[in-house]
PDB file of C-alpha atoms in Angstrom:
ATOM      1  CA  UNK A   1      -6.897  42.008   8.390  1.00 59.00           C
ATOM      2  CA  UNK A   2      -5.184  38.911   6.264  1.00 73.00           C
ATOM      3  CA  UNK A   3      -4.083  39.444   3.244  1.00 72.00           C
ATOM      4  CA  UNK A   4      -6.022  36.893   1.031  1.00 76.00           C
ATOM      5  CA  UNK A   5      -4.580  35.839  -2.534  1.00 75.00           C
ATOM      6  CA  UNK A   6      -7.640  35.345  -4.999  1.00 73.00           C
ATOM      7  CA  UNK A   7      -5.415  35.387  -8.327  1.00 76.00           C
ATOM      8  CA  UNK A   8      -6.781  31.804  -8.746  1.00 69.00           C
ATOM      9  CA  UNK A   9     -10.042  32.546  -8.603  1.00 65.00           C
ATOM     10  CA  UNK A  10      -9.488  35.790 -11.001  1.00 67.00           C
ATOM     11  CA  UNK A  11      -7.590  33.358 -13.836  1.00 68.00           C
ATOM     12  CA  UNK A  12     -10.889  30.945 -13.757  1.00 63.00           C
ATOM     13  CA  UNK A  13     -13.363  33.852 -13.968  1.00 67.00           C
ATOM     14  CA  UNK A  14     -14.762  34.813 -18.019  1.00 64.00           C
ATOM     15  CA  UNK A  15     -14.456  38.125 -19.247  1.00 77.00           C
ATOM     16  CA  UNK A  16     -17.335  40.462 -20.896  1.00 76.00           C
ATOM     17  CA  UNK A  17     -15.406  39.779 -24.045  1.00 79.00           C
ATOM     18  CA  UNK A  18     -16.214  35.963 -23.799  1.00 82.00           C
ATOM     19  CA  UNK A  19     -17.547  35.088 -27.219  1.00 83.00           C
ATOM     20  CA  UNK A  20     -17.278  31.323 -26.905  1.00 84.00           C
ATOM     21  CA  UNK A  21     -19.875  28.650 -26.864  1.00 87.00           C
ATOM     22  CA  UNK A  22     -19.577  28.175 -22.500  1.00 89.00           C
ATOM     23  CA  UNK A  23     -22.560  27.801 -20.807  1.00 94.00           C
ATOM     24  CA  UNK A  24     -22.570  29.757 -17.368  1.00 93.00           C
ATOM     25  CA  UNK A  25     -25.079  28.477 -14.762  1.00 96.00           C
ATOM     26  CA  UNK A  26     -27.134  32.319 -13.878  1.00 97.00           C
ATOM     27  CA  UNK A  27     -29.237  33.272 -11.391  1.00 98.00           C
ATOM     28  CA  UNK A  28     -31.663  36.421 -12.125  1.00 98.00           C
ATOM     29  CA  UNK A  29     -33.517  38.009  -9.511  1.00 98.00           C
ATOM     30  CA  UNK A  30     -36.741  39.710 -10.018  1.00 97.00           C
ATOM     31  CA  UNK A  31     -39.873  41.261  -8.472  1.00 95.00           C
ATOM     32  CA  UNK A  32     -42.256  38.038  -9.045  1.00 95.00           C
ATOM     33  CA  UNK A  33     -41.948  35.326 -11.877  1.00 96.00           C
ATOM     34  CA  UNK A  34     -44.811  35.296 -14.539  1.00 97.00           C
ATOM     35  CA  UNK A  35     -44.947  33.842 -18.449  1.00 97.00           C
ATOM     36  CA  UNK A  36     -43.610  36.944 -19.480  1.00 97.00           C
ATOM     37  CA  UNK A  37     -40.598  37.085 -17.639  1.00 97.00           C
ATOM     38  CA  UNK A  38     -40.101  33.078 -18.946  1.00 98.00           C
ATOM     39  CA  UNK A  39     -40.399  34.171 -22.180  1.00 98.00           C
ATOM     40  CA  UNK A  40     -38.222  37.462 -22.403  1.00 98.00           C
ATOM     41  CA  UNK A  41     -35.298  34.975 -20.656  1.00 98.00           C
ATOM     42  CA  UNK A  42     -35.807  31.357 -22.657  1.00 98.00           C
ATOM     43  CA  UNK A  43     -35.034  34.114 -25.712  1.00 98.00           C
ATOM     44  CA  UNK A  44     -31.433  34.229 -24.448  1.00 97.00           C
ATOM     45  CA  UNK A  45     -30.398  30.781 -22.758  1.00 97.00           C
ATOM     46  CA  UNK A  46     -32.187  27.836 -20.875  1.00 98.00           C
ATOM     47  CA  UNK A  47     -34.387  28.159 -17.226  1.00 98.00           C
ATOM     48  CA  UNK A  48     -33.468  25.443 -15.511  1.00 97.00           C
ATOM     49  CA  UNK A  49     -35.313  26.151 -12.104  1.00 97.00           C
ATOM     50  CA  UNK A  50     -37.679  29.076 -11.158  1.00 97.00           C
ATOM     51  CA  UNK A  51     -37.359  29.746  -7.573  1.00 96.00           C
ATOM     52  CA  UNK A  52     -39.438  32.167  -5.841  1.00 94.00           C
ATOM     53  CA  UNK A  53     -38.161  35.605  -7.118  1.00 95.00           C
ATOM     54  CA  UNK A  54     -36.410  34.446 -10.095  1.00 97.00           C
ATOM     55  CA  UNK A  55     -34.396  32.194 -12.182  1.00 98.00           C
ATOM     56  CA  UNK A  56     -31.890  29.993 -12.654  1.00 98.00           C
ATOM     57  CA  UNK A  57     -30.747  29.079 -15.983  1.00 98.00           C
ATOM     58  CA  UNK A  58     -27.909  28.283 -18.491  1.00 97.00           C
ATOM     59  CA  UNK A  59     -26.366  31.245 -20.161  1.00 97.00           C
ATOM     60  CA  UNK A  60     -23.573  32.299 -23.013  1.00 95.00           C
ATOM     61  CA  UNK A  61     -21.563  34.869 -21.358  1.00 92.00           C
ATOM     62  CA  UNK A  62     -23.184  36.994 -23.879  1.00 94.00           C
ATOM     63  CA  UNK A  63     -26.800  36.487 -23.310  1.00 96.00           C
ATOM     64  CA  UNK A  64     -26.566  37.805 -19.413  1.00 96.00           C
ATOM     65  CA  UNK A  65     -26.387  41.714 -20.994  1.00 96.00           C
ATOM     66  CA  UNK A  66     -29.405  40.634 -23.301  1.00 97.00           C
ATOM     67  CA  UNK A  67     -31.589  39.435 -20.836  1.00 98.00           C
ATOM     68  CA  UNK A  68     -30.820  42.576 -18.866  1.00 97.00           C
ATOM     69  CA  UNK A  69     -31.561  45.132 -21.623  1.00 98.00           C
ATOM     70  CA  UNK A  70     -34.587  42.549 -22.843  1.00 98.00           C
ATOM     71  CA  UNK A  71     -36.468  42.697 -19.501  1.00 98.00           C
ATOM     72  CA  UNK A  72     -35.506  46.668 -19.686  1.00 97.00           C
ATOM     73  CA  UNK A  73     -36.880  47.129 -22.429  1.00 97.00           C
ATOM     74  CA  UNK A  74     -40.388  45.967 -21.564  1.00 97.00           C
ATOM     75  CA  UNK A  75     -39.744  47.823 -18.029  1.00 97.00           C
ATOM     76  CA  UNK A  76     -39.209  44.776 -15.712  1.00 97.00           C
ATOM     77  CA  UNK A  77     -37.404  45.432 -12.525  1.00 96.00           C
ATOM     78  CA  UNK A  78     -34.161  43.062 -12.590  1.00 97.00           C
ATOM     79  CA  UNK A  79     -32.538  43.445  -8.859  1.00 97.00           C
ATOM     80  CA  UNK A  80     -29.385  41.494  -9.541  1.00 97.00           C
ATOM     81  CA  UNK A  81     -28.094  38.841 -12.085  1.00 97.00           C
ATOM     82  CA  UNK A  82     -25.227  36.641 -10.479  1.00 96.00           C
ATOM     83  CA  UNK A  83     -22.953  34.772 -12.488  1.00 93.00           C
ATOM     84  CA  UNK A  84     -22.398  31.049  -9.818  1.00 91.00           C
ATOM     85  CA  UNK A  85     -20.249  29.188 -12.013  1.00 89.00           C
ATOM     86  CA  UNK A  86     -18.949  28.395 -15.276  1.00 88.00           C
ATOM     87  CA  UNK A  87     -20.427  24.668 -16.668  1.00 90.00           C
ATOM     88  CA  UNK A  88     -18.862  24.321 -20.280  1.00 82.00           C
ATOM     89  CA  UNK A  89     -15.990  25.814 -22.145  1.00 70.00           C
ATOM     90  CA  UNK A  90     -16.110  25.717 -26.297  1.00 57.00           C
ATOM     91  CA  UNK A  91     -13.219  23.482 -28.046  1.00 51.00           C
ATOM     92  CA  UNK A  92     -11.390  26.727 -28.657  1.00 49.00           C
ATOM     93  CA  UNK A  93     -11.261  27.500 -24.923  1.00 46.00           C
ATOM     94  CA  UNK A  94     -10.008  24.767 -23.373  1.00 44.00           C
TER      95      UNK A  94
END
């Protein structure tokens, strides 16, 4: 098998302790999409597309763990949360 070298892509991915103003594009996947669901995410960053079984929105690195424990706390299924790409860094970050 080859030996592949992914140390670039590990330097441009954020880290949990991320406190910066960078918006991360986010897509959550869950069992249906409903008002509720809206709601409990638009609390934490931006939808900018609902898609069949989820969302796609605009996300601080520190809102993904809110949404998670949000939509837990009101017992909504969340079957994964995927962090595509990051779309802003803060003045301090760059």
């Amino acid at each position: 098998m080859e030996n592949k070298n992914y140390d670039f892509l590990l330097k441009n991915i954020a880290s949990p302790l991320d406190y910066s103003e960078g918006l991360y594009l986010v897509y959550i996947e869950l069992y249906q999409t409903n008002d509720e669901l809206r709601d409990i995410i638009s609390e934490h960053g931006t939808i900018i597309n609902e898609l069949e079984f989820g969302y796609l929105c605009e996300v601080h690195m520190q809102g993904i763990p809110e949404i998670a424990r949000s939509l837990s706390l009101k017992n909504h299924a969340v079957y994964q949360i995927v962090r595509l790409v990051r779309l802003t860094k803060s003045s301090a970050a760059k």
